[in-house]
Coordinates of C-alpha atoms in Angstrom, one line a residue:
L68 CA -148.4 147.8 14.8
N69 CA -148.6 151.5 14.1
Q70 CA -151.3 152.9 11.9
K71 CA -149.6 154.6 9.0
S72 CA -152.4 155.9 6.8
R73 CA -156.1 155.9 6.0
S74 CA -156.6 157.1 2.4
N75 CA -159.9 156.5 0.6
G76 CA -161.2 154.1 3.2
I77 CA -158.0 151.9 3.2
P78 CA -156.3 152.0 6.7
Y79 CA -152.6 151.1 6.4
F80 CA -150.4 149.7 9.2
D81 CA -146.7 149.3 9.4
S82 CA -144.6 147.3 11.8
R83 CA -141.7 149.8 11.9
R84 CA -141.7 151.8 15.1
S85 CA -139.4 154.6 14.2
D86 CA -140.8 157.9 15.2
D87 CA -140.2 159.5 11.8
A88 CA -142.8 157.0 10.3
L89 CA -145.6 157.8 12.7
G90 CA -148.5 159.7 11.2
L91 CA -147.4 159.4 7.6
H92 CA -150.0 158.6 4.9
Y93 CA -149.7 156.5 1.8
P94 CA -151.9 157.3 -1.2
A95 CA -154.7 155.0 -2.4
S96 CA -152.9 154.7 -5.7
D97 CA -150.2 152.7 -4.1
I98 CA -152.7 149.8 -4.2
P99 CA -154.1 149.7 -7.8
Q100 CA -157.3 148.0 -8.6
P101 CA -155.8 144.7 -9.9
A102 CA -153.8 144.4 -6.7
R103 CA -156.9 145.1 -4.6
R104 CA -158.7 142.2 -6.3
Q105 CA -155.8 139.9 -5.5
L106 CA -155.8 141.1 -1.9
I107 CA -159.5 140.0 -1.6
L108 CA -158.9 136.7 -3.3
N109 CA -155.8 136.0 -1.2
P110 CA -156.3 137.7 2.2
I111 CA -152.8 136.6 3.3
R112 CA -149.9 137.4 1.1
V113 CA -146.2 136.8 1.9
I114 CA -143.1 138.0 0.0
A115 CA -140.3 136.1 1.7
D116 CA -137.5 137.9 -0.2
V117 CA -137.8 140.7 -2.7
E118 CA -134.5 139.5 -4.2
D119 CA -135.9 136.0 -5.1
V120 CA -135.8 135.3 -8.8
P121 CA -139.3 134.3 -10.1
A122 CA -139.4 130.8 -11.6
V123 CA -140.8 130.1 -15.0
I124 CA -144.0 128.1 -15.1
L125 CA -144.1 125.6 -18.0
S126 CA -147.6 124.8 -19.2
L127 CA -149.2 123.4 -22.3
G128 CA -151.6 126.3 -22.3
E129 CA -153.4 127.4 -25.4
A130 CA -150.8 125.9 -27.7
A131 CA -152.1 122.4 -26.9
G132 CA -155.7 123.3 -26.9
G133 CA -155.9 123.9 -23.1
T134 CA -156.8 127.1 -21.2
P135 CA -154.3 129.5 -19.7
L136 CA -153.1 128.7 -16.2
D137 CA -155.1 130.6 -13.6
L138 CA -152.8 131.7 -10.6
S139 CA -155.4 133.9 -8.9
Y140 CA -155.5 131.8 -5.8
S141 CA -151.8 130.8 -5.8
Q142 CA -149.8 131.8 -2.8
L143 CA -146.5 131.5 -4.7
R144 CA -147.6 133.8 -7.5
A145 CA -145.0 136.4 -8.4
V146 CA -145.9 140.0 -7.8
S147 CA -145.6 143.0 -10.1
P148 CA -142.0 144.3 -10.7
I149 CA -143.2 147.8 -9.9
H150 CA -144.2 146.6 -6.4
I151 CA -140.9 144.9 -5.9
Q152 CA -139.1 148.1 -6.8
Y153 CA -141.4 150.0 -4.5
L154 CA -140.4 147.7 -1.6
K155 CA -136.7 148.0 -2.5
N156 CA -137.0 151.8 -2.5
M157 CA -138.4 151.5 1.1
G158 CA -135.4 149.4 2.1
V159 CA -137.7 146.4 2.8
R160 CA -136.6 142.8 2.2
A161 CA -139.7 140.8 3.1
T162 CA -143.4 141.7 3.7
L163 CA -146.5 140.1 5.1
T164 CA -149.9 141.6 4.2
I165 CA -153.2 140.8 5.9
S166 CA -156.4 142.0 4.2
L167 CA -159.2 143.3 6.3
I168 CA -162.4 142.4 4.4
A169 CA -165.8 143.7 5.4
K170 CA -169.0 143.2 3.4
G171 CA -167.0 141.7 0.5
K172 CA -164.8 144.8 0.1
L173 CA -161.2 145.6 1.0
W174 CA -161.7 147.7 4.1
G175 CA -158.1 147.9 5.2
L176 CA -154.7 146.4 5.0
I177 CA -152.0 145.4 7.6
A178 CA -148.5 145.4 6.1
C179 CA -145.6 144.0 8.2
H180 CA -142.2 144.7 6.7
H181 CA -138.8 143.1 7.5
Y182 CA -135.4 144.3 6.6
Q183 CA -134.2 140.7 6.2
P184 CA -135.7 137.7 4.3
R185 CA -138.4 136.1 6.4
R186 CA -140.5 132.9 5.8
L187 CA -143.5 131.9 7.8
S188 CA -144.4 128.5 9.1
V189 CA -147.8 127.0 8.3
T190 CA -148.9 127.7 11.9
E191 CA -147.9 131.4 11.7
F192 CA -149.6 131.7 8.3
R193 CA -152.9 130.3 9.7
L194 CA -152.6 132.5 12.8
C195 CA -152.4 135.6 10.6
E196 CA -155.3 134.3 8.5
L197 CA -157.4 133.9 11.6
L198 CA -156.4 137.4 12.9
G199 CA -157.4 139.0 9.6
G200 CA -160.8 137.2 9.6
L201 CA -161.5 138.2 13.2
L202 CA -160.6 141.8 12.6
G203 CA -162.7 141.9 9.4
N204 CA -165.7 140.5 11.3
F205 CA -165.2 143.0 14.1
I206 CA -165.0 145.9 11.7
R207 CA -168.1 144.7 9.9
S208 CA -169.9 144.4 13.2
L209 CA -168.9 148.0 14.1
E210 CA -170.1 149.3 10.8
N211 CA -173.4 147.4 11.0
T212 CA -173.9 148.8 14.5
E213 CA -173.1 152.3 13.4
E214 CA -175.4 152.0 10.3
L215 CA -178.2 150.6 12.5
I216 CA -178.0 153.4 15.0
Q217 CA -178.0 156.1 12.3
T218 CA -180.8 154.3 10.4
M219 CA -182.9 154.0 13.5
A220 CA -182.4 157.7 14.2
A221 CA -183.5 158.5 10.6
E222 CA -186.6 156.2 10.9
K223 CA -187.6 157.8 14.2
L224 CA -187.3 161.3 12.7
A225 CA -189.2 160.2 9.6
F226 CA -192.0 158.9 11.8
N227 CA -192.2 162.2 13.7
L228 CA -192.4 164.1 10.4
E229 CA -195.3 161.9 9.3
I230 CA -197.1 162.4 12.6
G231 CA -196.7 166.2 12.2
A232 CA -198.1 166.0 8.7
H233 CA -201.2 164.2 9.9
S234 CA -202.0 167.3 12.1
G235 CA -202.1 169.4 8.9
T236 CA -198.7 171.1 9.3
D237 CA -197.1 171.9 5.9
V238 CA -193.8 170.4 4.9
A239 CA -191.8 173.6 5.2
S240 CA -192.9 174.1 8.8
L241 CA -192.2 170.5 9.7
V242 CA -188.7 170.7 8.3
A243 CA -188.0 174.0 10.1
A244 CA -189.2 172.6 13.4
R245 CA -186.9 169.6 13.1
A246 CA -184.0 171.2 11.2
D247 CA -181.4 170.5 13.9
A248 CA -182.4 166.8 14.1
L249 CA -182.4 166.5 10.3
M250 CA -178.9 168.1 10.0
G251 CA -177.6 166.0 12.9
V252 CA -178.6 162.7 11.3
V253 CA -176.7 163.5 8.1
D254 CA -173.9 165.5 9.8
A255 CA -174.8 168.7 7.9
E256 CA -174.6 172.4 9.0
G257 CA -177.4 173.8 6.7
L258 CA -180.2 172.8 4.5
V259 CA -182.3 174.2 1.6
L260 CA -185.9 172.9 1.1
N261 CA -187.7 173.6 -2.2
C262 CA -191.3 172.3 -2.0
G263 CA -194.3 173.6 -3.9
G264 CA -192.4 176.6 -5.4
R265 CA -191.4 177.8 -1.9
T266 CA -187.7 177.8 -0.8
T267 CA -186.7 177.5 2.8
V268 CA -183.0 178.1 3.9
L269 CA -181.9 177.0 7.4
G270 CA -178.5 176.8 9.0
K271 CA -175.3 177.6 7.2
V272 CA -175.6 177.6 3.5
A273 CA -173.6 179.4 0.8
N274 CA -174.8 182.9 -0.1
P275 CA -176.1 183.4 -2.7
V276 CA -177.7 179.9 -2.6
P277 CA -176.4 177.9 -5.6
D278 CA -178.7 176.3 -8.1
F279 CA -178.8 172.8 -6.5
A280 CA -181.5 171.7 -9.0
A281 CA -178.7 171.8 -11.7
L282 CA -176.7 169.0 -10.0
P283 CA -176.2 166.0 -12.3
A284 CA -178.4 162.9 -11.7
R285 CA -176.8 159.9 -10.2
G286 CA -178.5 156.5 -9.7
S287 CA -182.2 155.9 -9.3
D288 CA -182.8 156.0 -5.5
G289 CA -183.3 159.8 -5.4
A290 CA -180.4 160.4 -2.9
R291 CA -177.2 161.9 -4.4
T292 CA -174.1 162.9 -2.5
F293 CA -171.3 165.3 -3.6
D294 CA -168.0 165.5 -1.7
C295 CA -166.9 168.3 -4.0
L296 CA -169.7 170.6 -5.3
S297 CA -167.3 172.7 -7.3
D298 CA -166.8 169.8 -9.7
S299 CA -170.5 170.3 -10.8
L300 CA -171.3 173.9 -10.0
A301 CA -169.5 177.2 -10.5
L302 CA -168.9 178.3 -6.9
S303 CA -166.9 181.2 -5.5
D304 CA -164.3 180.7 -2.7
E305 CA -166.7 182.2 -0.2
Q306 CA -169.4 179.8 -1.2
V307 CA -167.1 176.8 -1.1
S308 CA -166.0 177.7 2.5
V309 CA -169.6 177.3 3.6
T310 CA -170.9 174.7 1.2
A311 CA -168.1 172.6 -0.2
G312 CA -170.2 169.4 -0.5
G313 CA -173.6 168.0 0.4
A314 CA -176.4 165.6 -0.3
I315 CA -179.6 166.3 -2.3
L316 CA -182.8 164.3 -2.0
D317 CA -185.3 164.4 -4.9
L318 CA -188.8 164.9 -3.4
S319 CA -190.8 164.9 -6.7
E320 CA -190.7 163.0 -10.0
D321 CA -190.1 166.2 -12.0
G322 CA -187.1 167.3 -9.8
Q323 CA -188.7 170.6 -8.9
D324 CA -189.0 169.7 -5.2
F325 CA -185.8 168.7 -3.3
I326 CA -183.9 169.1 0.0
F327 CA -180.2 169.8 0.1
F328 CA -178.0 169.2 3.1
S329 CA -174.9 171.5 3.2
R330 CA -171.5 170.5 4.5
P331 CA -168.7 173.0 4.9
N332 CA -165.2 172.9 3.5
Y333 CA -163.0 170.3 5.3
L334 CA -159.5 172.0 5.2
R335 CA -156.7 169.7 6.4
T336 CA -153.0 169.1 6.1
V337 CA -152.0 165.6 5.1
Q338 CA -148.5 164.3 5.9
W339 CA -147.5 161.9 3.1
A340 CA -144.7 159.3 3.1
G341 CA -143.0 161.0 0.2
D342 CA -144.6 162.8 -2.8
P343 CA -147.8 160.8 -3.5
R344 CA -147.7 161.6 -7.2
K345 CA -146.6 158.9 -9.5
S346 CA -143.2 159.4 -11.1
V347 CA -142.9 159.0 -14.9
L348 CA -139.8 157.4 -16.5
R349 CA -138.9 157.9 -20.1
T350 CA -137.0 155.2 -21.9
G351 CA -134.7 156.0 -24.8
S352 CA -134.9 159.6 -26.1
D353 CA -136.9 162.5 -24.7
D354 CA -139.9 161.7 -26.8
G355 CA -139.6 157.9 -26.1
P356 CA -142.4 155.9 -24.4
Q357 CA -143.3 156.7 -20.8
S358 CA -143.8 154.3 -17.9
L359 CA -144.8 154.8 -14.3
T360 CA -142.2 154.1 -11.6
P361 CA -142.6 154.0 -7.8
R362 CA -141.3 156.9 -5.8
T363 CA -137.8 156.6 -4.3
S364 CA -138.3 158.9 -1.3
F365 CA -140.6 158.3 1.7
E366 CA -139.6 161.4 3.6
L367 CA -142.3 163.7 5.0
W368 CA -144.2 165.5 2.3
R369 CA -147.0 167.8 3.4
E370 CA -150.1 168.8 1.3
T371 CA -153.0 171.1 2.2
V372 CA -156.3 169.6 1.0
G373 CA -159.5 171.7 0.7
G374 CA -162.5 172.4 -1.5
R375 CA -164.2 169.3 -0.3
C376 CA -166.4 168.3 2.6
R377 CA -166.0 165.2 4.8
P378 CA -166.9 162.1 2.8
F379 CA -170.3 160.6 3.1
L380 CA -170.1 157.2 4.8
P381 CA -172.4 154.2 3.9
A382 CA -174.4 154.6 7.1
T383 CA -175.1 158.3 6.3
R384 CA -176.2 157.4 2.7
E385 CA -178.7 154.8 4.1
A386 CA -180.1 157.4 6.5
L387 CA -180.5 159.8 3.6
R388 CA -182.5 157.2 1.7
V389 CA -184.8 156.7 4.8
L390 CA -185.4 160.5 5.1
R391 CA -186.0 160.8 1.4
R392 CA -188.8 158.2 1.4
A393 CA -190.6 160.1 4.2
L394 CA -190.1 163.6 2.8
F395 CA -191.1 162.4 -0.7
A396 CA -194.4 161.1 0.6
L397 CA -195.0 164.4 2.5
C398 CA -194.2 166.6 -0.5
S399 CA -196.5 164.4 -2.7
G400 CA -199.3 164.8 -0.2
E401 CA -198.8 168.5 0.0
R402 CA -198.8 168.8 -3.8
A403 CA -202.0 166.9 -4.0
R404 CA -203.6 169.1 -1.3
Q405 CA -202.5 172.2 -3.2
A406 CA -203.9 170.8 -6.5
L407 CA -207.3 170.2 -4.8
M408 CA -207.3 173.7 -3.3
E409 CA -206.4 175.2 -6.7
K410 CA -209.1 173.1 -8.3
A411 CA -211.7 174.2 -5.7
T412 CA -210.6 177.9 -6.2
S413 CA -210.8 177.6 -9.9
E414 CA -214.3 175.9 -9.7
A415 CA -215.5 178.7 -7.4
E416 CA -214.1 181.4 -9.8
M417 CA -215.8 179.6 -12.7
A418 CA -219.1 179.4 -10.9
Q419 CA -218.8 183.1 -10.0
L420 CA -218.0 184.0 -13.6
R421 CA -220.9 181.8 -14.7
L422 CA -223.3 183.7 -12.4
Q423 CA -221.9 187.1 -13.6
L424 CA -222.3 186.0 -17.2
L425 CA -225.8 184.8 -16.6
D426 CA -226.7 188.0 -14.8
A427 CA -225.2 190.1 -17.7
A428 CA -227.1 188.0 -20.2
R429 CA -230.3 188.5 -18.3
Q430 CA -229.7 192.3 -18.2
N431 CA -228.7 192.4 -21.8
S432 CA -231.7 190.3 -22.8
L433 CA -234.0 192.5 -20.9
G434 CA -232.5 195.5 -22.5
E435 CA -232.9 194.0 -25.9
L436 CA -236.5 193.0 -25.1
A437 CA -237.2 196.5 -23.8
G438 CA -235.7 198.1 -27.0
V439 CA -237.9 195.9 -29.1
M440 CA -241.0 196.6 -27.0
A441 CA -240.3 200.3 -27.2
H442 CA -239.9 200.1 -30.9
E443 CA -243.0 197.9 -31.5
L444 CA -245.3 199.7 -29.0
N445 CA -244.3 203.3 -29.8
Q446 CA -245.6 202.9 -33.4
P447 CA -249.2 201.9 -32.5
L448 CA -249.3 204.4 -29.7
A449 CA -248.2 207.1 -32.1
A450 CA -250.9 206.0 -34.5
L451 CA -253.5 205.9 -31.7
M452 CA -252.6 209.5 -30.8
N453 CA -252.9 210.6 -34.4
Y454 CA -256.3 209.0 -34.7
V455 CA -257.4 210.6 -31.4
G456 CA -256.2 213.9 -32.7
A457 CA -258.1 213.5 -35.9
C458 CA -261.3 212.6 -34.0
R459 CA -260.8 215.7 -31.8
Q460 CA -260.6 218.0 -34.9
V461 CA -263.7 216.4 -36.5
L462 CA -265.7 216.7 -33.3
S463 CA -264.6 220.3 -32.8
Q464 CA -266.4 221.2 -36.0
M465 CA -269.6 219.5 -34.9
E466 CA -272.2 220.9 -32.5
G467 CA -274.3 218.9 -30.1
P468 CA -275.2 218.5 -26.5
S469 CA -272.6 215.7 -26.0
Q470 CA -269.6 217.4 -27.6
P471 CA -268.0 218.6 -24.3
E472 CA -268.2 215.1 -22.8
I473 CA -266.7 213.5 -25.9
M474 CA -263.9 216.1 -26.2
E475 CA -263.1 215.4 -22.5
L476 CA -262.9 211.7 -23.1
I477 CA -260.7 212.2 -26.2
D478 CA -258.3 214.4 -24.2
E479 CA -258.0 211.8 -21.5
A480 CA -257.3 209.1 -24.2
Q481 CA -254.6 211.2 -25.7
T482 CA -253.1 211.9 -22.2
E483 CA -253.1 208.2 -21.4
A484 CA -251.5 207.3 -24.8
N485 CA -248.7 209.9 -24.1
R486 CA -248.3 208.4 -20.6
A487 CA -248.0 204.9 -22.0
G488 CA -245.3 205.9 -24.5
L489 CA -243.4 207.7 -21.7
L490 CA -243.6 204.6 -19.5
V491 CA -242.2 202.4 -22.3
R492 CA -239.3 204.8 -22.8
R493 CA -238.6 205.0 -19.1
L494 CA -238.7 201.2 -18.8
K495 CA -236.1 200.8 -21.7
G496 CA -233.9 203.5 -20.1
L497 CA -234.1 201.9 -16.7
I498 CA -233.1 198.4 -18.0
E499 CA -230.3 199.8 -20.2
S500 CA -229.0 202.3 -17.6
G501 CA -225.8 200.4 -17.0
D502 CA -222.8 201.9 -18.7
L503 CA -219.8 200.0 -20.1
D504 CA -217.0 199.3 -17.6
P505 CA -214.0 199.0 -20.0
T506 CA -210.4 197.9 -19.0
N507 CA -207.4 196.5 -20.8
L508 CA -208.1 192.9 -21.7
D509 CA -206.0 190.0 -22.9
V510 CA -208.2 188.7 -25.8
N511 CA -206.6 185.2 -26.1
Q512 CA -207.1 184.5 -22.3
L513 CA -210.7 185.7 -22.3
V514 CA -211.6 183.7 -25.4
V515 CA -210.3 180.5 -23.9
S516 CA -211.9 181.0 -20.4
A517 CA -215.3 182.0 -21.8
A518 CA -215.3 179.2 -24.4
Q519 CA -214.3 176.6 -21.8
L520 CA -217.1 177.9 -19.5
A521 CA -219.7 177.5 -22.3
I522 CA -218.4 174.0 -23.0
S523 CA -218.5 173.0 -19.4
A524 CA -222.1 174.3 -19.1
S525 CA -223.2 172.2 -22.1
S526 CA -224.5 168.6 -21.9
D527 CA -222.3 167.4 -24.8
P528 CA -218.9 165.9 -23.6
E529 CA -217.8 165.1 -27.2
V530 CA -217.0 168.6 -28.3
E531 CA -213.3 169.1 -29.3
F532 CA -212.0 172.6 -28.6
R533 CA -209.1 174.2 -30.4
M534 CA -207.5 177.6 -29.9
E535 CA -205.6 179.3 -32.7
A536 CA -204.2 182.3 -30.8
A537 CA -202.2 185.0 -32.5
E538 CA -199.0 185.9 -30.9
N539 CA -198.2 189.4 -29.6
L540 CA -201.9 190.4 -29.9
P541 CA -202.5 193.9 -28.5
A542 CA -204.8 194.3 -25.5
I543 CA -208.2 195.8 -26.2
W544 CA -210.2 198.4 -24.2
A545 CA -213.5 196.7 -23.5
D546 CA -216.0 195.6 -20.8
R547 CA -214.9 192.2 -19.6
L548 CA -218.3 190.8 -18.9
Q549 CA -219.8 192.1 -22.1
F550 CA -217.0 190.7 -24.2
E551 CA -217.2 187.3 -22.5
Q552 CA -220.9 187.3 -23.0
V553 CA -220.4 187.6 -26.7
I554 CA -218.0 184.6 -26.7
F555 CA -220.3 182.6 -24.4
N556 CA -223.3 183.1 -26.7
L557 CA -221.4 182.3 -29.9
V558 CA -219.8 179.2 -28.5
R559 CA -223.1 178.0 -27.0
N560 CA -224.9 178.5 -30.3
S561 CA -222.1 176.5 -32.1
I562 CA -222.4 173.6 -29.6
E563 CA -226.1 173.4 -30.1
A564 CA -225.7 173.6 -33.9
M565 CA -223.3 170.6 -33.8
Q566 CA -225.7 168.4 -31.8
D567 CA -226.3 166.0 -34.7
S568 CA -222.9 166.3 -36.4
A569 CA -220.6 163.3 -36.7
T570 CA -217.6 165.6 -36.0
K571 CA -217.9 168.1 -33.2
R572 CA -215.0 170.4 -33.5
L573 CA -215.1 173.9 -32.2
T574 CA -212.3 176.4 -33.1
A575 CA -211.6 179.8 -31.7
A576 CA -209.1 182.0 -33.6
T577 CA -207.7 185.5 -33.0
R578 CA -205.7 187.9 -35.2
E579 CA -204.9 191.5 -35.7
V580 CA -206.3 193.1 -38.9
E581 CA -205.5 196.8 -39.7
G582 CA -205.7 198.0 -36.1
M583 CA -208.6 195.7 -35.3
V584 CA -208.6 192.6 -33.2
E585 CA -210.7 189.9 -34.9
V586 CA -212.2 186.9 -33.0
V587 CA -213.6 184.0 -35.0
I588 CA -215.7 181.1 -33.6
R589 CA -215.9 178.2 -36.1
D590 CA -217.9 175.0 -35.8
T591 CA -218.6 171.8 -37.9
G592 CA -222.3 172.1 -37.8
P593 CA -224.8 172.4 -40.7
G594 CA -223.8 176.0 -41.4
V595 CA -225.9 179.1 -42.1
S596 CA -228.1 178.9 -45.2
D597 CA -228.9 182.0 -47.3
D598 CA -232.5 182.0 -45.9
M599 CA -231.2 181.8 -42.3
S600 CA -228.7 184.6 -42.9
M601 CA -231.5 187.1 -43.6
G602 CA -232.3 188.8 -40.4
L603 CA -229.9 186.5 -38.5
F604 CA -228.9 189.3 -36.0
E605 CA -232.4 190.7 -35.7
A606 CA -234.2 190.3 -32.4
F607 CA -236.8 187.5 -32.0
N608 CA -235.5 185.8 -35.2
S609 CA -234.8 182.3 -34.0
N610 CA -234.3 178.9 -35.8
K611 CA -234.4 177.0 -32.5
L612 CA -237.5 175.5 -31.1
G613 CA -238.5 177.5 -28.0
G614 CA -235.8 180.1 -28.7
M615 CA -236.5 183.8 -28.3
G616 CA -234.0 184.9 -31.0
I617 CA -232.3 187.4 -28.7
G618 CA -228.8 185.9 -28.4
L619 CA -227.3 187.0 -31.7
S620 CA -229.1 190.4 -31.6
L621 CA -227.6 190.9 -28.1
C622 CA -224.1 190.0 -29.5
R623 CA -224.4 192.6 -32.3
R624 CA -225.5 195.3 -29.8
I625 CA -222.6 194.6 -27.5
V626 CA -220.0 194.5 -30.4
R627 CA -221.4 197.7 -31.9
A628 CA -221.4 199.4 -28.4
H629 CA -217.6 198.8 -28.4
G630 CA -217.2 200.2 -32.0
G631 CA -216.9 196.9 -33.8
E632 CA -218.9 194.7 -36.2
I633 CA -220.1 191.1 -36.3
E634 CA -220.9 188.8 -39.2
A635 CA -221.7 185.2 -40.1
R636 CA -219.7 183.3 -42.7
Q637 CA -220.2 180.0 -44.5
T638 CA -217.0 177.8 -44.4
G639 CA -218.1 174.7 -46.3
E640 CA -217.6 172.5 -43.2
G641 CA -219.9 174.5 -40.9
A642 CA -220.4 178.1 -39.9
E643 CA -218.2 180.8 -38.4
F644 CA -219.0 184.0 -36.6
A645 CA -216.4 186.8 -36.6
F646 CA -216.5 190.1 -34.8
T647 CA -213.9 192.9 -34.5
I648 CA -212.9 195.4 -31.8
P649 CA -211.1 198.5 -32.9
V650 CA -208.0 198.6 -30.7
T651 CA -206.7 202.1 -31.7
A652 CA -210.2 203.7 -31.7
S653 CA -210.9 202.1 -28.3
E654 CA -207.7 203.5 -26.8
Q655 CA -208.3 206.9 -28.2
A656 CA -211.9 206.9 -26.9
H657 CA -210.6 205.9 -23.5
D658 CA -208.0 208.7 -23.5

């Protein structure tokens, strides 16, 4: 028997030995799906004479309440008139077909044609049946062996990848080191790995690299194959020549991580036994109904086929699934490591910011304390100096033996009082010597980070935080640490005020008002009474047990140093503190 075709996985054999029939292919559409089902149900099918007239089967059928007669397994069942005409067009009078079945599917077909009527004996029929079964089992065994070999190679490669991952090597480096082996297992010439936001391209891949993440989803096993990528992606001819098809393995649940294996264009010339396209026959007028008719010519008809890669065989698909399981686990592990590293970095940055804020708070508190001390001590020192001066004038008008000594003591007292005032002023200047270090700041980002820092530093896990951020908010020109210190203090005060509240909701809001950026911190605490509002922003005015009353005074001093104002408001559900930073004025001052 001479092999005549292999189209869509259906090898086709013909008993004719004429040289003009060798190498010719028959399209898969020559065996439609209903016929394929019959070829599986009846592996041996004989048409003794295409000129035989089918006999009419008489049956009670549905008219008598019975079921229609099922001829699926009947060897004498008539075939389609289109197939009879197809055989007549070939000049064939009798045929024998032997189905080659592997894994429950029609793998191939042996067709023996005769130019004269031919009937088989029972012995010949059983021999052909045995031959078909043996060939089917042999083909199944070869496919299983091929699949086993390819799967074992994929399992070995997956094991080596996992061993490399245990040594701490990242996924991209592991894939790059074993790129040739990976491409060899799946018969590819290039690959693209996208893992953790990093893209690695190895081997021959279309340039520019197509957006493989846009390929449609198929199935649920995470391994998708595409014989013709241009059906799903818009590719140029140059891209198709390098990457006509391929396989993509999903390496994360969100589809962001994947590996794509590229296969080049498989350009070939197919020699058909006649035009493979179905002919259409119209009955009646030109606009009458259409019907398909088998082709009448089986002469050589060449067709150049391209734009596709070599098809993916079942063994390759199984190898892809094995590799996908291993690579998915490696990418998941790398993502987890990256998340831990990012968390550790974030925690370190938060700790550093907390130390900076505490240091700034300490410096600002000392400055506030020094200002209060200078204000409070300068007054008694000035009064003391006035009294000493008055005593000196009185004593200068009196005479006595002790006057020089008393005058000398008074002079020394006045000198020491002046010295004390100078020391207080120098102390205040020393503590407050640090100037502002302004820069362009994103208000919304700083409010969120400082608020979350204050919440994380509190001992109350029930606080609910909301951010009402205005869009397109302009940047301000301010000192980052000083600005965050204001937010930190206001949020911390609000959390402490809500300590006994049933609802603990903290809201931060931003907006632009007449060239000013306003920041509001709102809580659901007891609020600010009229008595408390008096002197609320004055130093050493505290309503908390053990508090020094410096926090709000410090906030006002920082806001005013930037050219803004701060105030407290009663909302009915709690209290809110709002402060402003003049954007335009700050930029002009900076210029």
